[in-house]
PDB file of C-alpha atoms in Angstrom:
ATOM      1  CA  LEU T   1      -2.557  -2.633 -14.100  1.00 75.00           C
ATOM      2  CA  GLU T   2      -2.541  -1.500 -17.736  1.00 77.00           C
ATOM      3  CA  SER T   3       0.967   0.319 -16.892  1.00 80.00           C
ATOM      4  CA  SER T   4       2.456  -2.162 -15.732  1.00 86.00           C
ATOM      5  CA  LEU T   5       1.746  -4.075 -19.360  1.00 88.00           C
ATOM      6  CA  LEU T   6       3.470  -1.301 -21.163  1.00 89.00           C
ATOM      7  CA  THR T   7       6.202  -2.753 -19.730  1.00 89.00           C
ATOM      8  CA  GLN T   8       5.325  -5.946 -21.538  1.00 90.00           C
ATOM      9  CA  PRO T   9       7.130  -6.860 -24.202  1.00 90.00           C
ATOM     10  CA  TRP T  10       5.248  -8.172 -27.425  1.00 93.00           C
ATOM     11  CA  ALA T  11       5.794 -11.611 -28.279  1.00 93.00           C
ATOM     12  CA  SER T  12       5.535 -14.117 -31.070  1.00 93.00           C
ATOM     13  CA  VAL T  13       2.526 -16.409 -30.340  1.00 91.00           C
ATOM     14  CA  CYS T  14       0.597 -19.232 -32.528  1.00 87.00           C
ATOM     15  CA  PHE T  15      -2.982 -20.146 -31.901  1.00 81.00           C
ATOM     16  CA  GLY T  16      -4.335 -23.215 -34.099  1.00 74.00           C
ATOM     17  CA  GLU T  17      -3.398 -22.143 -37.250  1.00 80.00           C
ATOM     18  CA  SER T  18      -3.560 -18.490 -36.213  1.00 83.00           C
ATOM     19  CA  LEU T  19      -0.580 -16.545 -35.817  1.00 90.00           C
ATOM     20  CA  PHE T  20      -0.247 -13.462 -33.390  1.00 93.00           C
ATOM     21  CA  LEU T  21       1.085 -10.703 -31.434  1.00 94.00           C
ATOM     22  CA  ALA T  22       0.442 -11.450 -28.024  1.00 94.00           C
ATOM     23  CA  LYS T  23       1.341  -9.615 -24.099  1.00 94.00           C
ATOM     24  CA  ALA T  24      -0.167 -10.098 -20.327  1.00 94.00           C
ATOM     25  CA  CYS T  25       0.627  -8.759 -16.780  1.00 94.00           C
ATOM     26  CA  PHE T  26      -0.836 -11.045 -14.148  1.00 93.00           C
ATOM     27  CA  ARG T  27      -1.569 -10.220 -10.370  1.00 91.00           C
ATOM     28  CA  ASP T  28      -2.711 -12.049  -7.704  1.00 90.00           C
ATOM     29  CA  SER T  29      -5.630 -10.143  -7.661  1.00 91.00           C
ATOM     30  CA  ASP T  30      -6.211  -9.110 -11.753  1.00 93.00           C
ATOM     31  CA  TYR T  31      -4.573  -9.540 -15.130  1.00 94.00           C
ATOM     32  CA  VAL T  32      -4.497  -7.591 -18.950  1.00 95.00           C
ATOM     33  CA  LEU T  33      -4.138  -9.566 -22.065  1.00 95.00           C
ATOM     34  CA  LEU T  34      -3.523  -7.669 -25.478  1.00 95.00           C
ATOM     35  CA  ILE T  35      -3.519  -9.588 -28.950  1.00 95.00           C
ATOM     36  CA  SER T  36      -3.566  -8.468 -31.958  1.00 94.00           C
ATOM     37  CA  ASP T  37      -3.054  -9.794 -35.886  1.00 91.00           C
ATOM     38  CA  LEU T  38      -1.594  -6.554 -36.844  1.00 88.00           C
ATOM     39  CA  SER T  39      -4.937  -5.643 -38.492  1.00 90.00           C
ATOM     40  CA  SER T  40      -6.979  -5.722 -35.385  1.00 92.00           C
ATOM     41  CA  VAL T  41      -6.004  -5.582 -31.643  1.00 94.00           C
ATOM     42  CA  TRP T  42      -8.753  -7.014 -28.295  1.00 95.00           C
ATOM     43  CA  TYR T  43      -7.800  -7.042 -24.911  1.00 95.00           C
ATOM     44  CA  GLU T  44      -9.387  -8.282 -21.933  1.00 95.00           C
ATOM     45  CA  SER T  45      -8.835  -6.819 -18.170  1.00 94.00           C
ATOM     46  CA  ALA T  46     -10.289  -9.290 -15.594  1.00 94.00           C
ATOM     47  CA  ASP T  47     -10.462  -8.379 -11.869  1.00 93.00           C
ATOM     48  CA  ALA T  48     -10.453 -10.590  -9.021  1.00 92.00           C
ATOM     49  CA  GLU T  49     -14.798 -11.069  -8.885  1.00 93.00           C
ATOM     50  CA  THR T  50     -14.581 -12.118 -12.279  1.00 93.00           C
ATOM     51  CA  VAL T  51     -11.934 -14.895 -12.040  1.00 91.00           C
ATOM     52  CA  GLY T  52     -13.774 -16.122  -9.684  1.00 90.00           C
ATOM     53  CA  GLN T  53     -17.250 -16.520 -10.995  1.00 92.00           C
ATOM     54  CA  ARG T  54     -15.563 -17.706 -14.551  1.00 92.00           C
ATOM     55  CA  SER T  55     -12.751 -20.166 -13.224  1.00 89.00           C
ATOM     56  CA  LYS T  56     -16.259 -21.658 -11.112  1.00 89.00           C
ATOM     57  CA  GLU T  57     -18.290 -21.530 -14.347  1.00 90.00           C
ATOM     58  CA  LEU T  58     -15.231 -23.646 -16.543  1.00 90.00           C
ATOM     59  CA  ASN T  59     -13.513 -25.566 -13.844  1.00 86.00           C
ATOM     60  CA  LYS T  60     -16.456 -26.750 -11.153  1.00 85.00           C
ATOM     61  CA  ARG T  61     -14.339 -29.847  -9.335  1.00 82.00           C
ATOM     62  CA  LEU T  62     -11.814 -26.844  -8.481  1.00 79.00           C
ATOM     63  CA  THR T  63     -12.059 -25.084  -5.788  1.00 80.00           C
ATOM     64  CA  VAL T  64      -8.572 -22.460  -5.398  1.00 79.00           C
ATOM     65  CA  ARG T  65      -8.993 -19.056  -4.310  1.00 85.00           C
ATOM     66  CA  VAL T  66      -8.295 -16.190  -7.140  1.00 88.00           C
ATOM     67  CA  SER T  67      -4.968 -15.485  -6.208  1.00 89.00           C
ATOM     68  CA  SER T  68      -4.131 -18.916  -6.235  1.00 88.00           C
ATOM     69  CA  PHE T  69      -6.069 -19.326  -9.910  1.00 87.00           C
ATOM     70  CA  LEU T  70      -4.331 -16.648 -11.662  1.00 91.00           C
ATOM     71  CA  HIS T  71      -1.244 -17.507 -10.410  1.00 92.00           C
ATOM     72  CA  HIS T  72      -1.868 -20.924 -12.375  1.00 89.00           C
ATOM     73  CA  LEU T  73      -2.902 -18.893 -15.733  1.00 91.00           C
ATOM     74  CA  SER T  74      -0.024 -16.831 -15.469  1.00 92.00           C
ATOM     75  CA  ASN T  75       2.820 -19.743 -15.313  1.00 90.00           C
ATOM     76  CA  LEU T  76       0.421 -21.440 -18.254  1.00 89.00           C
ATOM     77  CA  MET T  77       0.829 -17.754 -20.442  1.00 90.00           C
ATOM     78  CA  CYS T  78       4.535 -16.628 -19.064  1.00 87.00           C
ATOM     79  CA  PRO T  79       6.255 -19.167 -20.607  1.00 87.00           C
ATOM     80  CA  LEU T  80       4.329 -19.620 -24.078  1.00 87.00           C
ATOM     81  CA  LEU T  81       4.463 -15.733 -24.599  1.00 89.00           C
ATOM     82  CA  ALA T  82       8.603 -16.692 -23.784  1.00 87.00           C
ATOM     83  CA  GLY T  83       8.082 -19.475 -26.459  1.00 83.00           C
ATOM     84  CA  GLN T  84       8.216 -22.175 -24.875  1.00 83.00           C
ATOM     85  CA  GLN T  85       4.784 -24.315 -25.011  1.00 75.00           C
ATOM     86  CA  ASP T  86       3.986 -26.338 -22.388  1.00 75.00           C
ATOM     87  CA  ALA T  87       3.440 -30.176 -24.611  1.00 77.00           C
ATOM     88  CA  THR T  88       0.076 -30.684 -21.925  1.00 81.00           C
ATOM     89  CA  THR T  89      -1.164 -26.913 -22.343  1.00 87.00           C
ATOM     90  CA  THR T  90      -3.428 -26.102 -25.598  1.00 88.00           C
ATOM     91  CA  PHE T  91      -4.553 -22.973 -26.563  1.00 89.00           C
ATOM     92  CA  SER T  92      -6.862 -22.028 -29.545  1.00 89.00           C
ATOM     93  CA  CYS T  93      -8.917 -19.552 -30.920  1.00 90.00           C
ATOM     94  CA  HIS T  94     -11.843 -18.334 -32.206  1.00 91.00           C
ATOM     95  CA  ARG T  95     -12.700 -15.071 -34.001  1.00 88.00           C
ATOM     96  CA  ALA T  96     -15.802 -13.333 -33.785  1.00 86.00           C
ATOM     97  CA  ALA T  97     -17.363  -9.869 -34.979  1.00 82.00           C
ATOM     98  CA  ALA T  98     -17.228  -8.740 -31.219  1.00 85.00           C
ATOM     99  CA  GLY T  99     -13.874 -10.467 -30.228  1.00 92.00           C
ATOM    100  CA  LEU T 100     -11.874 -13.344 -30.025  1.00 93.00           C
ATOM    101  CA  SER T 101     -11.879 -15.715 -27.523  1.00 93.00           C
ATOM    102  CA  LEU T 102      -8.824 -17.832 -26.594  1.00 92.00           C
ATOM    103  CA  HIS T 103      -9.417 -21.209 -24.873  1.00 93.00           C
ATOM    104  CA  VAL T 104      -7.215 -22.468 -22.647  1.00 91.00           C
ATOM    105  CA  LYS T 105      -7.310 -26.236 -21.233  1.00 92.00           C
ATOM    106  CA  SER T 106      -4.217 -27.797 -19.343  1.00 90.00           C
ATOM    107  CA  GLU T 107      -3.941 -28.925 -15.952  1.00 86.00           C
ATOM    108  CA  LEU T 108      -3.945 -28.119 -11.686  1.00 81.00           C
ATOM    109  CA  SER T 109      -3.875 -30.447  -9.569  1.00 79.00           C
ATOM    110  CA  GLY T 110      -4.656 -33.661 -12.248  1.00 82.00           C
ATOM    111  CA  LEU T 111      -7.782 -32.343 -12.950  1.00 84.00           C
ATOM    112  CA  PRO T 112      -8.665 -30.806 -16.122  1.00 88.00           C
ATOM    113  CA  PHE T 113      -8.632 -26.429 -15.938  1.00 88.00           C
ATOM    114  CA  TYR T 114     -10.077 -24.714 -18.786  1.00 92.00           C
ATOM    115  CA  TRP T 115      -9.994 -21.264 -18.914  1.00 93.00           C
ATOM    116  CA  ASP T 116     -11.356 -18.568 -21.294  1.00 93.00           C
ATOM    117  CA  PHE T 117      -9.909 -15.078 -22.232  1.00 94.00           C
ATOM    118  CA  HIS T 118     -13.242 -13.411 -23.698  1.00 95.00           C
ATOM    119  CA  CYS T 119     -10.789 -10.171 -25.977  1.00 95.00           C
ATOM    120  CA  CYS T 120     -13.245  -7.318 -27.037  1.00 95.00           C
ATOM    121  CA  PRO T 121     -12.119  -4.596 -29.601  1.00 95.00           C
ATOM    122  CA  ALA T 122      -9.259  -2.358 -27.490  1.00 94.00           C
ATOM    123  CA  PRO T 123      -9.811   0.848 -27.701  1.00 94.00           C
ATOM    124  CA  VAL T 124      -7.512   3.270 -30.142  1.00 94.00           C
ATOM    125  CA  GLU T 125      -5.911   5.091 -26.834  1.00 94.00           C
ATOM    126  CA  MET T 126      -5.332   1.783 -26.337  1.00 93.00           C
ATOM    127  CA  VAL T 127      -3.479   0.622 -29.165  1.00 92.00           C
ATOM    128  CA  SER T 128      -1.830   3.645 -30.134  1.00 93.00           C
ATOM    129  CA  ARG T 129      -0.129   3.643 -26.134  1.00 92.00           C
ATOM    130  CA  HIS T 130       1.184  -0.131 -26.899  1.00 92.00           C
ATOM    131  CA  LEU T 131       1.574  -0.633 -30.598  1.00 89.00           C
ATOM    132  CA  VAL T 132       1.781   2.610 -32.717  1.00 91.00           C
ATOM    133  CA  GLN T 133       3.337   4.977 -30.325  1.00 92.00           C
ATOM    134  CA  PRO T 134       6.127   1.813 -29.864  1.00 90.00           C
ATOM    135  CA  LEU T 135       6.510   0.877 -33.307  1.00 90.00           C
ATOM    136  CA  ILE T 136       6.787   4.818 -34.147  1.00 94.00           C
ATOM    137  CA  ARG T 137       9.372   5.327 -31.399  1.00 93.00           C
ATOM    138  CA  MET T 138      12.196   2.184 -32.561  1.00 92.00           C
ATOM    139  CA  SER T 139      11.043   3.703 -36.191  1.00 92.00           C
ATOM    140  CA  LEU T 140      12.726   6.292 -34.752  1.00 94.00           C
ATOM    141  CA  VAL T 141      15.747   5.564 -33.235  1.00 95.00           C
ATOM    142  CA  LEU T 142      16.650   3.274 -35.854  1.00 92.00           C
ATOM    143  CA  GLN T 143      16.997   6.083 -39.015  1.00 90.00           C
ATOM    144  CA  HIS T 144      18.541   7.984 -35.988  1.00 93.00           C
ATOM    145  CA  GLN T 145      21.046   4.761 -35.720  1.00 94.00           C
ATOM    146  CA  VAL T 146      21.399   4.351 -39.732  1.00 89.00           C
ATOM    147  CA  GLN T 147      22.471   7.988 -40.162  1.00 91.00           C
ATOM    148  CA  GLU T 148      24.743   7.453 -37.387  1.00 94.00           C
ATOM    149  CA  LEU T 149      26.374   4.668 -38.911  1.00 92.00           C
ATOM    150  CA  THR T 150      26.719   6.194 -42.500  1.00 90.00           C
ATOM    151  CA  SER T 151      28.449   9.248 -41.007  1.00 92.00           C
ATOM    152  CA  LEU T 152      30.827   6.633 -39.376  1.00 93.00           C
ATOM    153  CA  LEU T 153      31.461   4.613 -42.965  1.00 92.00           C
ATOM    154  CA  LEU T 154      31.588   8.024 -44.525  1.00 91.00           C
ATOM    155  CA  GLN T 155      34.386   8.958 -41.808  1.00 93.00           C
ATOM    156  CA  LYS T 156      36.054   5.396 -42.048  1.00 91.00           C
ATOM    157  CA  ASP T 157      36.026   5.968 -45.735  1.00 91.00           C
ATOM    158  CA  ALA T 158      37.785   9.496 -45.740  1.00 90.00           C
ATOM    159  CA  GLU T 159      40.105   7.714 -43.081  1.00 90.00           C
ATOM    160  CA  ILE T 160      41.197   4.947 -45.179  1.00 88.00           C
ATOM    161  CA  GLU T 161      41.794   7.107 -48.041  1.00 87.00           C
ATOM    162  CA  GLU T 162      43.781   9.540 -46.274  1.00 90.00           C
ATOM    163  CA  TYR T 163      46.081   6.205 -45.521  1.00 86.00           C
ATOM    164  CA  ARG T 164      46.449   4.951 -49.341  1.00 85.00           C
ATOM    165  CA  ASP T 165      47.408   8.805 -50.287  1.00 89.00           C
ATOM    166  CA  SER T 166      50.179   8.542 -47.844  1.00 90.00           C
ATOM    167  CA  GLY T 167      51.484   5.258 -49.280  1.00 88.00           C
ATOM    168  CA  ALA T 168      49.698   2.391 -47.336  1.00 85.00           C
ATOM    169  CA  ALA T 169      49.207  -0.270 -49.453  1.00 83.00           C
ATOM    170  CA  LEU T 170      46.324  -3.165 -48.195  1.00 81.00           C
ATOM    171  CA  SER T 171      48.869  -6.853 -46.933  1.00 82.00           C
ATOM    172  CA  ARG T 172      45.901  -8.840 -48.329  1.00 83.00           C
ATOM    173  CA  ASP T 173      43.764  -7.787 -51.516  1.00 81.00           C
ATOM    174  CA  ARG T 174      40.976  -9.208 -50.336  1.00 83.00           C
ATOM    175  CA  LEU T 175      39.930  -6.695 -47.616  1.00 80.00           C
ATOM    176  CA  ARG T 176      39.957  -3.862 -49.966  1.00 82.00           C
ATOM    177  CA  THR T 177      36.412  -2.023 -50.506  1.00 84.00           C
ATOM    178  CA  GLU T 178      34.369   0.017 -51.945  1.00 85.00           C
ATOM    179  CA  PRO T 179      33.892   3.438 -50.866  1.00 87.00           C
ATOM    180  CA  PHE T 180      30.583   4.042 -49.142  1.00 88.00           C
ATOM    181  CA  ARG T 181      27.886   5.100 -51.333  1.00 89.00           C
ATOM    182  CA  GLU T 182      25.194   6.643 -49.807  1.00 87.00           C
ATOM    183  CA  GLU T 183      22.660   7.198 -51.948  1.00 88.00           C
ATOM    184  CA  THR T 184      22.462   3.882 -53.336  1.00 89.00           C
ATOM    185  CA  PHE T 185      22.379   2.289 -49.671  1.00 87.00           C
ATOM    186  CA  GLN T 186      19.325   4.771 -49.336  1.00 85.00           C
ATOM    187  CA  GLN T 187      18.075   3.881 -52.320  1.00 87.00           C
ATOM    188  CA  ASN T 188      18.490  -0.221 -51.562  1.00 87.00           C
ATOM    189  CA  PHE T 189      17.362   0.497 -48.375  1.00 81.00           C
ATOM    190  CA  MET T 190      13.948   1.879 -49.406  1.00 83.00           C
ATOM    191  CA  ALA T 191      13.288  -0.588 -51.791  1.00 88.00           C
ATOM    192  CA  GLU T 192      14.431  -3.156 -49.703  1.00 86.00           C
TER     193      GLU T 192
END
């Protein structure tokens, strides 16, 4: 399940007044949820037995198979993670020293539906695998792309200079550009 979570993208979500990054993976018999505010990371992984027990505690009037329950939870969370929140569903969270609780209130078959995600602090290995390593890899890829683009700009400047040396002139002066200054670009990039 956690390896399936690795393929899920992080999404920016708002629970109450707080902004978080979150990702989740739901299957017929379990789920895993990962939430971060970029200073802490929390997660919950729940199997069918946990889901069944919690659903009975929170939704006494609903008798639904665990797989249907998980499917409904997925239908509530996935649109939220895609940036589309259902007006009939509300999310709120509560932070405590022991973790983070995410409360969901919605409807299922015309009846009130409640769910609580009980997230505990994520282990360092999980934070590294899902947050730190992908960020470092992305940073390295972006640095490589900046180097390639810098090289391409320097080649283009050399090509333009050769055209000018052979007597070519711009027909529209507004298209004239200053030669690319790699050192100035790097200083501005680091300052930003």
